[in-house]
Amino acid sequence: FSLIALIIVLIATGSVLTGWATMFFIPMLLLFVFNFGVGLVLSSFTVFFRDIKHFYSVIIMALNYLTPIFYAENIFRNKDGTENAISLAMFYVLRANPLYWYVAMFRQVVVFGYAPTAEQWLFCIGWAVLFLALGLIVFKKAQDRFILYV
């Protein structure tokens, strides 16, 4: 449903869809793998610690504000384009957020119509594989004890 809204906005703003826009499924697939790994970890922890679901909503809200979806990432620069200590710190905070890379890759492909950069590929695949492996390991180690806590 969100893709339908995105297409309407792209048409309304007069954005030109390039051939790269057809590759929108790549960042979405990588984000799915990342979320699957996070889901495995969270589901395993939630069985043993019931308060995880409340803590998770706070983390999701913080990640939402730290991901440049509704604001441009250059908002933290000075008006003359230079950077100061705060803007440099926010630059690193934004890039430490795994969701930043998926949003940046999706924007690069759909909105700007360019191929994803090597840095975007590296971070998106890296975060996806890392959390999928972590999720599988945590879930596999904890699955035998689920029945004791359910």
C-alpha positions as a Python dict, from the first residue, in 0.01 Angstrom:
ca = {
    (1, 'F'): (0, 0, 0),
    (2, 'S'): (287, 236, 69),
    (3, 'L'): (425, 181, -280),
    (4, 'I'): (94, 299, -426),
    (5, 'A'): (119, 618, -220),
    (6, 'L'): (483, 660, -327),
    (7, 'I'): (390, 630, -695),
    (8, 'I'): (114, 890, -651),
    (9, 'V'): (358, 1129, -483),
    (10, 'L'): (621, 1072, -754),
    (11, 'I'): (365, 1147, -1024),
    (12, 'A'): (229, 1452, -838),
    (13, 'T'): (577, 1600, -792),
    (14, 'G'): (671, 1533, -1153),
    (15, 'S'): (960, 1302, -1068),
    (16, 'V'): (1102, 1107, -1356),
    (17, 'L'): (1113, 733, -1304),
    (18, 'T'): (1431, 586, -1444),
    (19, 'G'): (1522, 225, -1509),
    (20, 'W'): (1680, 209, -1166),
    (21, 'A'): (1336, 263, -1009),
    (22, 'T'): (1246, -90, -1116),
    (23, 'M'): (1518, -213, -878),
    (24, 'F'): (1319, -93, -573),
    (25, 'F'): (1279, -451, -456),
    (26, 'I'): (1652, -491, -380),
    (27, 'P'): (1663, -259, -76),
    (28, 'M'): (1323, -393, 29),
    (29, 'L'): (1448, -752, 12),
    (30, 'L'): (1761, -666, 209),
    (31, 'L'): (1546, -484, 465),
    (32, 'F'): (1324, -791, 491),
    (33, 'V'): (1627, -1011, 568),
    (34, 'F'): (1745, -759, 828),
    (35, 'N'): (1400, -744, 989),
    (36, 'F'): (1370, -1122, 987),
    (37, 'G'): (1694, -1150, 1184),
    (38, 'V'): (1584, -879, 1429),
    (39, 'G'): (1248, -1056, 1462),
    (40, 'L'): (1415, -1385, 1548),
    (41, 'V'): (1621, -1220, 1821),
    (42, 'L'): (1325, -1028, 1963),
    (43, 'S'): (1091, -1327, 1957),
    (44, 'S'): (1347, -1536, 2140),
    (45, 'F'): (1405, -1272, 2405),
    (46, 'T'): (1033, -1198, 2446),
    (47, 'V'): (966, -1556, 2551),
    (48, 'F'): (1203, -1517, 2847),
    (49, 'F'): (1161, -1146, 2919),
    (50, 'R'): (801, -1027, 2870),
    (51, 'D'): (890, -658, 2901),
    (52, 'I'): (1094, -666, 2580),
    (53, 'K'): (785, -577, 2376),
    (54, 'H'): (744, -250, 2572),
    (55, 'F'): (1114, -168, 2549),
    (56, 'Y'): (1109, -245, 2176),
    (57, 'S'): (846, 22, 2107),
    (58, 'V'): (1076, 285, 2264),
    (59, 'I'): (1368, 167, 2050),
    (60, 'I'): (1154, 175, 1735),
    (61, 'M'): (1050, 534, 1812),
    (62, 'A'): (1413, 638, 1862),
    (63, 'L'): (1518, 466, 1538),
    (64, 'N'): (1234, 639, 1357),
    (65, 'Y'): (1360, 982, 1465),
    (66, 'L'): (1723, 890, 1391),
    (67, 'T'): (1642, 776, 1039),
    (68, 'P'): (1627, 1061, 786),
    (69, 'I'): (1290, 977, 635),
    (70, 'F'): (1104, 1305, 686),
    (71, 'Y'): (1412, 1525, 690),
    (72, 'A'): (1722, 1553, 473),
    (73, 'E'): (2045, 1426, 620),
    (74, 'N'): (2217, 1757, 549),
    (75, 'I'): (1983, 1936, 795),
    (76, 'F'): (2257, 1925, 1057),
    (77, 'R'): (2501, 2133, 853),
    (78, 'N'): (2547, 2505, 901),
    (79, 'K'): (2372, 2742, 660),
    (80, 'D'): (2695, 2798, 470),
    (81, 'G'): (2739, 2422, 421),
    (82, 'T'): (3020, 2382, 671),
    (83, 'E'): (3015, 2129, 949),
    (84, 'N'): (3067, 2177, 1320),
    (85, 'A'): (3116, 1930, 1604),
    (86, 'I'): (2743, 1868, 1647),
    (87, 'S'): (2680, 1811, 1278),
    (88, 'L'): (2978, 1579, 1255),
    (89, 'A'): (2856, 1383, 1557),
    (90, 'M'): (2507, 1356, 1408),
    (91, 'F'): (2662, 1240, 1080),
    (92, 'Y'): (2815, 943, 1261),
    (93, 'V'): (2499, 877, 1465),
    (94, 'L'): (2289, 865, 1147),
    (95, 'R'): (2529, 629, 975),
    (96, 'A'): (2547, 398, 1277),
    (97, 'N'): (2173, 342, 1241),
    (98, 'P'): (2117, 34, 1020),
    (99, 'L'): (1789, 171, 886),
    (100, 'Y'): (1968, 476, 746),
    (101, 'W'): (2139, 261, 485),
    (102, 'Y'): (1819, 98, 363),
    (103, 'V'): (1639, 432, 334),
    (104, 'A'): (1939, 587, 157),
    (105, 'M'): (1959, 296, -87),
    (106, 'F'): (1585, 309, -157),
    (107, 'R'): (1603, 686, -217),
    (108, 'Q'): (1906, 645, -440),
    (109, 'V'): (1723, 397, -660),
    (110, 'V'): (1365, 527, -665),
    (111, 'V'): (1379, 901, -600),
    (112, 'F'): (1714, 1002, -748),
    (113, 'G'): (1728, 731, -1017),
    (114, 'Y'): (2091, 631, -969),
    (115, 'A'): (2261, 302, -903),
    (116, 'P'): (2331, 228, -535),
    (117, 'T'): (2683, 311, -425),
    (118, 'A'): (2928, 42, -321),
    (119, 'E'): (2912, 177, 34),
    (120, 'Q'): (2531, 133, 39),
    (121, 'W'): (2559, -222, -95),
    (122, 'L'): (2823, -308, 162),
    (123, 'F'): (2634, -173, 462),
    (124, 'C'): (2290, -300, 355),
    (125, 'I'): (2414, -653, 287),
    (126, 'G'): (2640, -645, 593),
    (127, 'W'): (2363, -543, 835),
    (128, 'A'): (2121, -794, 680),
    (129, 'V'): (2365, -1086, 702),
    (130, 'L'): (2483, -988, 1050),
    (131, 'F'): (2135, -973, 1200),
    (132, 'L'): (2013, -1280, 1013),
    (133, 'A'): (2309, -1482, 1146),
    (134, 'L'): (2264, -1338, 1496),
    (135, 'G'): (1889, -1411, 1485),
    (136, 'L'): (1938, -1768, 1369),
    (137, 'I'): (2203, -1835, 1635),
    (138, 'V'): (1995, -1686, 1919),
    (139, 'F'): (1676, -1861, 1807),
    (140, 'K'): (1849, -2197, 1760),
    (141, 'K'): (2011, -2183, 2105),
    (142, 'A'): (1689, -2076, 2280),
    (143, 'Q'): (1426, -2285, 2100),
    (144, 'D'): (1461, -2588, 2326),
    (145, 'R'): (1371, -2379, 2632),
    (146, 'F'): (1067, -2203, 2483),
    (147, 'I'): (826, -2467, 2610),
    (148, 'L'): (938, -2407, 2967),
    (149, 'Y'): (839, -2038, 2958),
    (150, 'V'): (525, -2040, 2743),
}
